[in-house]
Short mmCIF file of C-alpha atoms in Angstrom, two decimals:
data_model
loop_
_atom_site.label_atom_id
_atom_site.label_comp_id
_atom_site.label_asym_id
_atom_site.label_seq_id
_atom_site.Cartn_x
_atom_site.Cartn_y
_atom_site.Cartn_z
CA UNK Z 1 113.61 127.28 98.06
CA UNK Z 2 111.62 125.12 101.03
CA UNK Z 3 113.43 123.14 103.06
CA UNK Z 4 111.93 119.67 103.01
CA UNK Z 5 112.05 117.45 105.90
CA UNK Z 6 114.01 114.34 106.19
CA UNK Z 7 112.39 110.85 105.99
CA UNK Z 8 111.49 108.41 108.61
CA UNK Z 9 110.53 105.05 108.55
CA UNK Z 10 108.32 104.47 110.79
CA UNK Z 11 104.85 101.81 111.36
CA UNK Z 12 101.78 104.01 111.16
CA UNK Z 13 99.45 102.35 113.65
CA UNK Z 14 99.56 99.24 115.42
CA UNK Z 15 96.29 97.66 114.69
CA UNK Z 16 95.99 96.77 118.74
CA UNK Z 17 95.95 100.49 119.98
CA UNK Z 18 92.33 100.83 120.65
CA UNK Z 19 90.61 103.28 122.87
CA UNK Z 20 87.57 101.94 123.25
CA UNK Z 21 84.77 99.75 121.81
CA UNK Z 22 82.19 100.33 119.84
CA UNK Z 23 78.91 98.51 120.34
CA UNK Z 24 77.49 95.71 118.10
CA UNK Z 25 74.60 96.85 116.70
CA UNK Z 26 74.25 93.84 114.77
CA UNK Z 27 73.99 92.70 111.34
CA UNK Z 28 71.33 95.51 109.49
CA UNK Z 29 70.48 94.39 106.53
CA UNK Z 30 70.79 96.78 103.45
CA UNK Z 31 67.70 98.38 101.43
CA UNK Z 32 67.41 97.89 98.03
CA UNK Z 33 66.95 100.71 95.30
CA UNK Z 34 63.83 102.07 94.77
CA UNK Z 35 63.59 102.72 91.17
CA UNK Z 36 60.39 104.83 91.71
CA UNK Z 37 62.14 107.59 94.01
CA UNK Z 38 64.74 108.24 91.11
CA UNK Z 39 63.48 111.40 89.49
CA UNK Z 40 65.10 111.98 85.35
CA UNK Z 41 66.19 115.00 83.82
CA UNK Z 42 65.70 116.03 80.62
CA UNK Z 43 68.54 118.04 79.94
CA UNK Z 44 67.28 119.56 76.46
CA UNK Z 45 65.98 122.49 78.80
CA UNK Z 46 69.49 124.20 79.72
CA UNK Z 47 73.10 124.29 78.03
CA UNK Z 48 75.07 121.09 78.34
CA UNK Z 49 78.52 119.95 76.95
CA UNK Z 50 79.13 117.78 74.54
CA UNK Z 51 81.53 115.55 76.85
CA UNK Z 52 78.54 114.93 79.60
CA UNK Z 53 77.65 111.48 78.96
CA UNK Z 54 76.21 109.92 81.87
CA UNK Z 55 74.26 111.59 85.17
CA UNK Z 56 72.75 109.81 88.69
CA UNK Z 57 69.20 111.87 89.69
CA UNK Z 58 68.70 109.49 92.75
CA UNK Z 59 68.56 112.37 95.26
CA UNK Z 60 65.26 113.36 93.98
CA UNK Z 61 66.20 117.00 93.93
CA UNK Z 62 67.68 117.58 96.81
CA UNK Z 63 70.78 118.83 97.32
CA UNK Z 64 73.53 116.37 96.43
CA UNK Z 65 76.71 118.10 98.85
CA UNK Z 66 79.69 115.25 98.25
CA UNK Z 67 80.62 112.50 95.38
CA UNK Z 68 83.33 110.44 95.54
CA UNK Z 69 84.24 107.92 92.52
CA UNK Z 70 85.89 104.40 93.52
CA UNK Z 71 89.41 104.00 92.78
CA UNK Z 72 89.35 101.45 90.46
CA UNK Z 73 85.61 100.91 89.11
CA UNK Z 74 82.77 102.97 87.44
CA UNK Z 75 81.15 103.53 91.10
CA UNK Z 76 80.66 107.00 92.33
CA UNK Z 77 79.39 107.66 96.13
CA UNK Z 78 77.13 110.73 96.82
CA UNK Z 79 75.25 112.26 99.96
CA UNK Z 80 72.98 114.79 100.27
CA UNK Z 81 70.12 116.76 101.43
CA UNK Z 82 67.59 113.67 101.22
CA UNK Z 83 69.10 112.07 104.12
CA UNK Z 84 70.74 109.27 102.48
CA UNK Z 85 73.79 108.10 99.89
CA UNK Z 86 74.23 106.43 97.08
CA UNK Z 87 76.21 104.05 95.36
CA UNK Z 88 75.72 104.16 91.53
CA UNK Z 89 77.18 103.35 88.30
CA UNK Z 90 79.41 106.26 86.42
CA UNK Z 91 78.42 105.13 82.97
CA UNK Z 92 74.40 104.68 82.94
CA UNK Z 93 73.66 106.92 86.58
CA UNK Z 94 72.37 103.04 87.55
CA UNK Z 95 71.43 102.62 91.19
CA UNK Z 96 73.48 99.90 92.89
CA UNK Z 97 72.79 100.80 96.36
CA UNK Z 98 70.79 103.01 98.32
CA UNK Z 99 72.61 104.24 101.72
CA UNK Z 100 70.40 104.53 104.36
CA UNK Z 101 70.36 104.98 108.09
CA UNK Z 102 70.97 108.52 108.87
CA UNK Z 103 68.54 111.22 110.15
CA UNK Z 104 69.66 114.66 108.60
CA UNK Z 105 71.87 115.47 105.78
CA UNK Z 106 74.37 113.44 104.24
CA UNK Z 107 77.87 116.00 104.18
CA UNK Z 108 80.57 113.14 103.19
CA UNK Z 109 80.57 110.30 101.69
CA UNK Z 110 84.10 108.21 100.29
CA UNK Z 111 85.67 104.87 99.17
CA UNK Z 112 88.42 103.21 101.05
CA UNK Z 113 91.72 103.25 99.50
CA UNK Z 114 91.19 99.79 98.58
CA UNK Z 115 87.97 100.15 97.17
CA UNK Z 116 86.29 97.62 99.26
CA UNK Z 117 84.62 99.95 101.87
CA UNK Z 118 82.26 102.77 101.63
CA UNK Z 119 81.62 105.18 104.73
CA UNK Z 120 79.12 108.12 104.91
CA UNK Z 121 78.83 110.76 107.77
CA UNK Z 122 76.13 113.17 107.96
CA UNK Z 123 74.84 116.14 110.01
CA UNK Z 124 73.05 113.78 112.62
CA UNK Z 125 76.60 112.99 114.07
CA UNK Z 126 76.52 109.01 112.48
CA UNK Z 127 79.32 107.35 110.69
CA UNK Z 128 77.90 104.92 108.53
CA UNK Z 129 80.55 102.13 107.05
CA UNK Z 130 79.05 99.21 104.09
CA UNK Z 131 81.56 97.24 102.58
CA UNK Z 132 81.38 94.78 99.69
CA UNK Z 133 79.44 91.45 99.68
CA UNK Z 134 81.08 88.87 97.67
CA UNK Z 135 84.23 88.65 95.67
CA UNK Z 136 82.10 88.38 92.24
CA UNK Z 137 81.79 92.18 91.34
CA UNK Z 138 81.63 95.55 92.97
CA UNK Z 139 77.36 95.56 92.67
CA UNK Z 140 76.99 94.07 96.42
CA UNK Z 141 77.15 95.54 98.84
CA UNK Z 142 76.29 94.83 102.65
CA UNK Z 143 75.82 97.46 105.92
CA UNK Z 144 79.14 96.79 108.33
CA UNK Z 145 78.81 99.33 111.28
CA UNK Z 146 77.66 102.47 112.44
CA UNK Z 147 80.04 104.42 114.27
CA UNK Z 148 79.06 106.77 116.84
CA UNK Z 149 81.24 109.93 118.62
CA UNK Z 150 81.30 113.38 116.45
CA UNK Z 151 78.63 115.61 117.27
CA UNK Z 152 78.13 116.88 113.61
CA UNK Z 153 80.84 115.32 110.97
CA UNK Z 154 82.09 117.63 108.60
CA UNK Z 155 84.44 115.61 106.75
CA UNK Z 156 86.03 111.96 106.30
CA UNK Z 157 88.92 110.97 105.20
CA UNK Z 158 90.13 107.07 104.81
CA UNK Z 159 93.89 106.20 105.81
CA UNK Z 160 95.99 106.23 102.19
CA UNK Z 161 96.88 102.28 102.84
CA UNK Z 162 94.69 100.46 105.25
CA UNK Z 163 91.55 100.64 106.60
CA UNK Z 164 91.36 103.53 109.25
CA UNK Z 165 89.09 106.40 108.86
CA UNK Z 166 89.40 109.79 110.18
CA UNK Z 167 86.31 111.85 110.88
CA UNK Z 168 86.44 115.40 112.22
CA UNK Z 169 83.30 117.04 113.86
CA UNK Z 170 81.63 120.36 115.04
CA UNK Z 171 82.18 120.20 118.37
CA UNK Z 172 86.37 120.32 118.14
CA UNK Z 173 87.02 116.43 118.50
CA UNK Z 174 88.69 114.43 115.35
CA UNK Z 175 87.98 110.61 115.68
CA UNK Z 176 89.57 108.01 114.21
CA UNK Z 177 88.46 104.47 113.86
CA UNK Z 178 89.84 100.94 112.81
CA UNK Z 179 87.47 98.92 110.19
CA UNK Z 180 86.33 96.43 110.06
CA UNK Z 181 86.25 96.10 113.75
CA UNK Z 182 84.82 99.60 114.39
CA UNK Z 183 86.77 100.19 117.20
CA UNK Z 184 87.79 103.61 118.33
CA UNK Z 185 91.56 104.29 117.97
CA UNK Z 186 92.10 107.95 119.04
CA UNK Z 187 90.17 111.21 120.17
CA UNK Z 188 92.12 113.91 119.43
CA UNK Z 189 90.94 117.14 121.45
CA UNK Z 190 93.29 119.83 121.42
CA UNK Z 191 91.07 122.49 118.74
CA UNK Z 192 88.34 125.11 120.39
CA UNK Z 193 86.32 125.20 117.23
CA UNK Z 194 84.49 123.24 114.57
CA UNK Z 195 87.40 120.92 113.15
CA UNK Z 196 86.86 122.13 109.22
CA UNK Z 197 89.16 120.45 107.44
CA UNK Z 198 91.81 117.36 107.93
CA UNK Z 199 94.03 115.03 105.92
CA UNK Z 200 96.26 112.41 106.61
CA UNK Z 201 99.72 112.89 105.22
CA UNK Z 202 100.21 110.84 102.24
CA UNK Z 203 102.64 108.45 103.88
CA UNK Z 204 99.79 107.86 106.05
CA UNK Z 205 102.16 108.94 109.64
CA UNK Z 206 100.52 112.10 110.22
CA UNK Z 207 97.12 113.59 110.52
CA UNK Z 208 96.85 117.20 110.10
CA UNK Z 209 93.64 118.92 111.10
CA UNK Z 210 92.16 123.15 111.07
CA UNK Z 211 89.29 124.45 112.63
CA UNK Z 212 87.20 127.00 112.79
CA UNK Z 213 88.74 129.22 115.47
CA UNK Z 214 91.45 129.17 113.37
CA UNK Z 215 94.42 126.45 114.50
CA UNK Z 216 96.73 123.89 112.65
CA UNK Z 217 96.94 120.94 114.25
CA UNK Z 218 99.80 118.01 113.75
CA UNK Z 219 98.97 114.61 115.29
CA UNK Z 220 101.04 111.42 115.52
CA UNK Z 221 98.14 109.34 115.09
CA UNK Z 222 99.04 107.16 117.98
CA UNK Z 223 99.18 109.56 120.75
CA UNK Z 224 96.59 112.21 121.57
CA UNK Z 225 99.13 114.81 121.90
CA UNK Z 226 99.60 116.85 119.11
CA UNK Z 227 103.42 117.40 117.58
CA UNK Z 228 102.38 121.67 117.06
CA UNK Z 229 99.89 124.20 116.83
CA UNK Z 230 99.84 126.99 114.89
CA UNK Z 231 97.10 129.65 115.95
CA UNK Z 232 95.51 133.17 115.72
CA UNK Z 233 98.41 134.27 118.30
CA UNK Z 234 100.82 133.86 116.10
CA UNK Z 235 100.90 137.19 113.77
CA UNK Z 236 102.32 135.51 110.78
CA UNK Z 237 100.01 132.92 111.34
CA UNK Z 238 96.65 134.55 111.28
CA UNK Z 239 94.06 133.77 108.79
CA UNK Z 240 91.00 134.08 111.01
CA UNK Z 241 89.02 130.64 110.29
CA UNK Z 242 90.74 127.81 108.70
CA UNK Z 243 88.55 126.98 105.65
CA UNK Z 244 91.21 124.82 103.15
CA UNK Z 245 94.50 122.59 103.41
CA UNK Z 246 96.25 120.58 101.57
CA UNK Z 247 99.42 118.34 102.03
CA UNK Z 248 102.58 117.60 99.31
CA UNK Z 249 102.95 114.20 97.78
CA UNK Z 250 106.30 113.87 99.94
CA UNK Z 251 104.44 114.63 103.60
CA UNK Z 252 106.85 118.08 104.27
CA UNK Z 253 104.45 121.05 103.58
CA UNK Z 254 101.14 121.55 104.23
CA UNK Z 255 99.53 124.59 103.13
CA UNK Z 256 96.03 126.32 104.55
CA UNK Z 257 94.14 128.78 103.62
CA UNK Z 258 91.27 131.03 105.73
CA UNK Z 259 88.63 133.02 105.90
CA UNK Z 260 90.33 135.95 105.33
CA UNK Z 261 91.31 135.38 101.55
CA UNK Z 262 95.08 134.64 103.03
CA UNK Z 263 97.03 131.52 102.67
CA UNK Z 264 100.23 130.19 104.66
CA UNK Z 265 102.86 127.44 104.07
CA UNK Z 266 104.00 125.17 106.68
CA UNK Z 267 106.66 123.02 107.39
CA UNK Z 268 105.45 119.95 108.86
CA UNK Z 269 109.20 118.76 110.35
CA UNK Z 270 109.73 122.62 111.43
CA UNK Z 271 106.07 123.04 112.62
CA UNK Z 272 106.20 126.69 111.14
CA UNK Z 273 105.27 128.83 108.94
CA UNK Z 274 107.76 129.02 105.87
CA UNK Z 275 105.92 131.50 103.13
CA UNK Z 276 102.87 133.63 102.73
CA UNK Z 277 100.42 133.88 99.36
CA UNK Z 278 98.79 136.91 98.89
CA UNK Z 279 96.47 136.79 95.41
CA UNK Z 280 92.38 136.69 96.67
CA UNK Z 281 90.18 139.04 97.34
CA UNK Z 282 90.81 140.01 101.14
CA UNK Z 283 87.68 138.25 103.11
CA UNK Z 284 86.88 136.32 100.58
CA UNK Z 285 87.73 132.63 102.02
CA UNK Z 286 89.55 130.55 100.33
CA UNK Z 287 87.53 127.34 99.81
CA UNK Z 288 89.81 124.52 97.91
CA UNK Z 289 93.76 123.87 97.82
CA UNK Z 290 95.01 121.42 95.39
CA UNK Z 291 99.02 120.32 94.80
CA UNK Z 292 99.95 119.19 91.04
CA UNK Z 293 103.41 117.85 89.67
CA UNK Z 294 104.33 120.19 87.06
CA UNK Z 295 108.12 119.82 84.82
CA UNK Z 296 109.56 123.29 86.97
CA UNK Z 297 108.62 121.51 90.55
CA UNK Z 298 105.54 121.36 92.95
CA UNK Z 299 103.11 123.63 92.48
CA UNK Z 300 100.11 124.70 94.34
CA UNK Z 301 96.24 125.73 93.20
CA UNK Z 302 94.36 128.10 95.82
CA UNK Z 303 90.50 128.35 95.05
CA UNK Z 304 88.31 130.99 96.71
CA UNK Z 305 84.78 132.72 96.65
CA UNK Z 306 86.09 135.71 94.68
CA UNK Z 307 85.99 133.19 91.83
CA UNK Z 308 89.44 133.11 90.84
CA UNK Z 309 91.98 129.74 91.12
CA UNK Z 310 95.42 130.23 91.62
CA UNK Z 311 98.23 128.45 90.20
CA UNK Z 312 101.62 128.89 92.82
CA UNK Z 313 104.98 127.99 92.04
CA UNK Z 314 106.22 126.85 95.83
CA UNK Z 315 110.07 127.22 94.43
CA UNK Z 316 109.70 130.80 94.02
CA UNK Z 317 106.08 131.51 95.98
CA UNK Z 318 105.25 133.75 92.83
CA UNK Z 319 102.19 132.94 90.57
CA UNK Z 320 102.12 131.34 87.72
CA UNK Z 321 97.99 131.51 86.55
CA UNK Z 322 95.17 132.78 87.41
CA UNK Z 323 91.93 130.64 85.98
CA UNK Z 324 88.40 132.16 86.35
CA UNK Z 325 84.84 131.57 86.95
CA UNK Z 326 81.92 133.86 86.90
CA UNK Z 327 81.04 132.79 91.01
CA UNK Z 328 82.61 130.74 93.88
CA UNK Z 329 85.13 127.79 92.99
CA UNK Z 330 83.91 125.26 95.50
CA UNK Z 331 86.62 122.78 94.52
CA UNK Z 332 89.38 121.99 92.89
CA UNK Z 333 90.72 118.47 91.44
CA UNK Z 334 94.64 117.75 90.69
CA UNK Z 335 95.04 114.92 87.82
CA UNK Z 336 97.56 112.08 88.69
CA UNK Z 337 99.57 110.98 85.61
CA UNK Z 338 99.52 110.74 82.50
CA UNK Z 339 97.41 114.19 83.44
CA UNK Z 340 99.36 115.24 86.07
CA UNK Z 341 99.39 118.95 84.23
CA UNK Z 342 95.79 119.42 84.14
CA UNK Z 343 93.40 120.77 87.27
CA UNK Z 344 89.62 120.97 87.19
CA UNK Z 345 87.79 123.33 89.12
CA UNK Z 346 84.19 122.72 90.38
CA UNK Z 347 82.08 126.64 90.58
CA UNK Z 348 78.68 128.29 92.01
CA UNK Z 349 78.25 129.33 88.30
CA UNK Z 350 77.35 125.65 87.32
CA UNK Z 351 79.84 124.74 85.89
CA UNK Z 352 83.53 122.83 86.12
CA UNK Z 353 86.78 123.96 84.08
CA UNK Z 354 89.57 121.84 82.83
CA UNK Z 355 93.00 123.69 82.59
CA UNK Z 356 96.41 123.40 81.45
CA UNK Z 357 97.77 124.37 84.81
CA UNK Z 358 101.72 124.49 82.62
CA UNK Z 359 99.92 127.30 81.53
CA UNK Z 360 96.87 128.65 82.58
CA UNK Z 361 94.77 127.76 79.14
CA UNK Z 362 91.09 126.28 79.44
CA UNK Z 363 91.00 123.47 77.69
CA UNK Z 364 87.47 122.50 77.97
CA UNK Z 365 84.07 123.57 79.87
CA UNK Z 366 81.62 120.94 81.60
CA UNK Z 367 78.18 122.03 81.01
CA UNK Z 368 74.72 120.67 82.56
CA UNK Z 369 73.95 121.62 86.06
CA UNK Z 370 71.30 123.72 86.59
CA UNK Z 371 72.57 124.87 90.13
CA UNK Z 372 75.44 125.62 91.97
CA UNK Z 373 78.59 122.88 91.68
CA UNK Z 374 79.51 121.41 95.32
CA UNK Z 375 81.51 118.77 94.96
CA UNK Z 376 83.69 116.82 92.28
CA UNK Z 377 86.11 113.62 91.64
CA UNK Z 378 88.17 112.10 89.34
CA UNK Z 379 87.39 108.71 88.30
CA UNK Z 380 88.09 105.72 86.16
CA UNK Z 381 92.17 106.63 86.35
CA UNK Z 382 91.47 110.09 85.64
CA UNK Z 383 89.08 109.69 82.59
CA UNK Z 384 86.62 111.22 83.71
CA UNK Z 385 85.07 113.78 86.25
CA UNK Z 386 81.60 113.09 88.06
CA UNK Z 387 80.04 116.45 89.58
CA UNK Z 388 77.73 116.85 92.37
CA UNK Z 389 75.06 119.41 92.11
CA UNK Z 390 73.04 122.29 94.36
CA UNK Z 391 69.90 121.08 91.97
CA UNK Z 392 70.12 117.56 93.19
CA UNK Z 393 71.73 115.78 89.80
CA UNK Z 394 75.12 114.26 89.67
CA UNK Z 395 76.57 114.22 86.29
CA UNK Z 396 79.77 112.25 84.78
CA UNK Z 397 82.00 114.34 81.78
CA UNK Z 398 84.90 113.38 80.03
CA UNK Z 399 88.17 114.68 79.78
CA UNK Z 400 89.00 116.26 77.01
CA UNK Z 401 91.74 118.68 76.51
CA UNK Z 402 92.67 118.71 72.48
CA UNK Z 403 94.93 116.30 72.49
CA UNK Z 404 97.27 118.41 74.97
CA UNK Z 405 98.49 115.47 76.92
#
């Protein structure tokens, strides 16, 4: 059994701790869709499921590398290889908003918490924020800031209750911003490599970031001095790059997985390592970790390039299922309740998987994308999934799962 740390009550931020400002660049106004640049798919030419009802094919086929879906509305966000984003509606693929503003590929794109922001960060080093216009419906939106620091962004990640957003970047630094403001909070330096993944805890009083070179990082977000790190000098540590984590709903383990097909659980009150997971093919990275809420306890889904998903049970570190695709799993979504038993995984061999993860049955296939799958949510309070693809289409599927709920 894990040892789980004891709560704290703490404040997160104060709202005052600023580094630094951010310039004005004034008020850019936002570009309107251009219906003529949205390309249509006829889908008759490849196998789709029955349960795709809806797809977005703004992206003109390019690449489409992160969607996102709104917390509470049928909006999705996507980025991709065109250069921009796009906010569109889940149940027609409608165009609400074009994103625009950025100079090389769109690599994340994500709602607020709230629903009431948007923020995109791309390969050209730009954090771009839009937020919504009115208080009549979620179909305005308006350009808020640009925010400027990361050298490359490879992922974002908005605080779980307020408006702060987290950005990590190529060249080692994590940033971390107050909205609307746009003023700098932190600059955490303390990695040597490409900062790869990151999460806030979900209590929102710790950030926890990996890089490339192949170090675990825990930050009180109010002090640039990290509380450990774990590295490649530790033996029981090493997993050569740092390519996945994920964090438990109660903020006490994280757990990581690398380049090297290994995976490691950490104790974020002990600041070390607390179990090992040995199921992937060796060097063959694990690319996607996912926690679900399962009857027995907390369990934890590993996702690598050999194809296979596993399902852990973190009370006993043995396995519980294995779930298989026919190329890389590129991601892997946990349902919140009512579906807290299910987990979809998103694959290189075009297609996504619903399973029981209770026990390891597939409960349905979603069918449609001609290329590679890169990125997935869960949207409309876990209704449906919305898939981005290699081929440059986005497409929205049901969940179905027999009537196993």
């Amino acid at each position: 059994m894990i040892e789980e740390q004891g709560g704290e009550d703490t404040d997160f931020i104060d709202p005052n701790d600023i580094l630094a400002e951010v310039p004005d660049d004034g008020d850019i106004p936002m570009e309107e869709e251009d219906d003529g640049e949205e390309q249509k798919d006829e889908l008759g030419s490849h196998e789709t499921s029955e349960n795709l009802v809806s797809g977005f094919h703004g992206h003109a086929g390019k690449s489409v590398f992160v969607v996102s879906c709104h917390p509470t509305q049928p909006l999705a966000v996507s980025g991709g290889e065109d250069d921009l984003g796009y906010i569109w509606d889940i149940t027609d693929g409608e165009t609400i908003v074009r994103l625009t503003g950025h100079s090389d590929s769109v690599t994340s794109a994500t709602f607020s918490s709230d629903g009431e922001m948007a923020a995109t960060g791309g390969m050209d080093g730009k954090v771009r924020v839009w937020r919504r216009h009115g208080k009549e419906d979620y179909k305005h939106w308006e350009f808020l800031t640009e925010l400027q620091g990361p050298d490359e962004v490879t992922w974002l990640r908005w605080h779980p209750k307020g408006t702060v957003l987290l950005a990590g970047s190529n060249d080692s630094t994590v940033w971390l911003w107050q909205l609307p403001s746009g003023t700098t909070m932190q600059v955490l330096s303390g990695h040597t490599g490409a900062v790869q993944c990151g999460e806030f805890t979900p209590d929102g009083k710790r950030i926890i970031t990996a890089c490339a070179d192949g170090f675990l990082i825990l930050w009180d977000p109010r002090s640039p001095t990290p509380i450990f790190r774990l590295g490649p000098r530790d033996a029981r540590f090493d997993l050569g790059a740092i390519t996945s984590l994920g964090v438990n709903s109660s903020s006490t383990l994280a757990v990581v997985g690398g380049e090297s097909g290994g995976i490691r659980i950490v104790s974020l009150s002990k600041g070390v390592v607390v179990g090992a997971l040995a199921g992937h093919t060796e060097d063959e990275s694990v690319e996607a970790i996912g926690f679900i809420e399962l009857p027995g306890g907390a369990a934890v889904v590993s996702a690598g390039t050999d194809g296979q998903a596993h399902i852990w049970d973190l009370n006993t570190m043995r396995k519980r299922a294995t779930l298989e695709h026919e190329d890389a799993i590129t991601a892997v979504l946990s349902h919140a309740a009512p579906r807290s038993h299910l987990v979809t995984t998103a694959s290189a061999d075009r297609t996504l998987k619903t399973w029981d993860a209770r026990t390891g049955k597939l409960l349905s296939d979603h069918k449609g994308h001609r290329g590679a799958v890169l990125g997935a949510s869960i949207g409309l309070e876990g209704s449906v999934i919305v898939s981005a693809g290699d081929e440059g289409d986005c497409y929205v599927f049901t969940i179905e799962t027999d009537g196993d709920q």
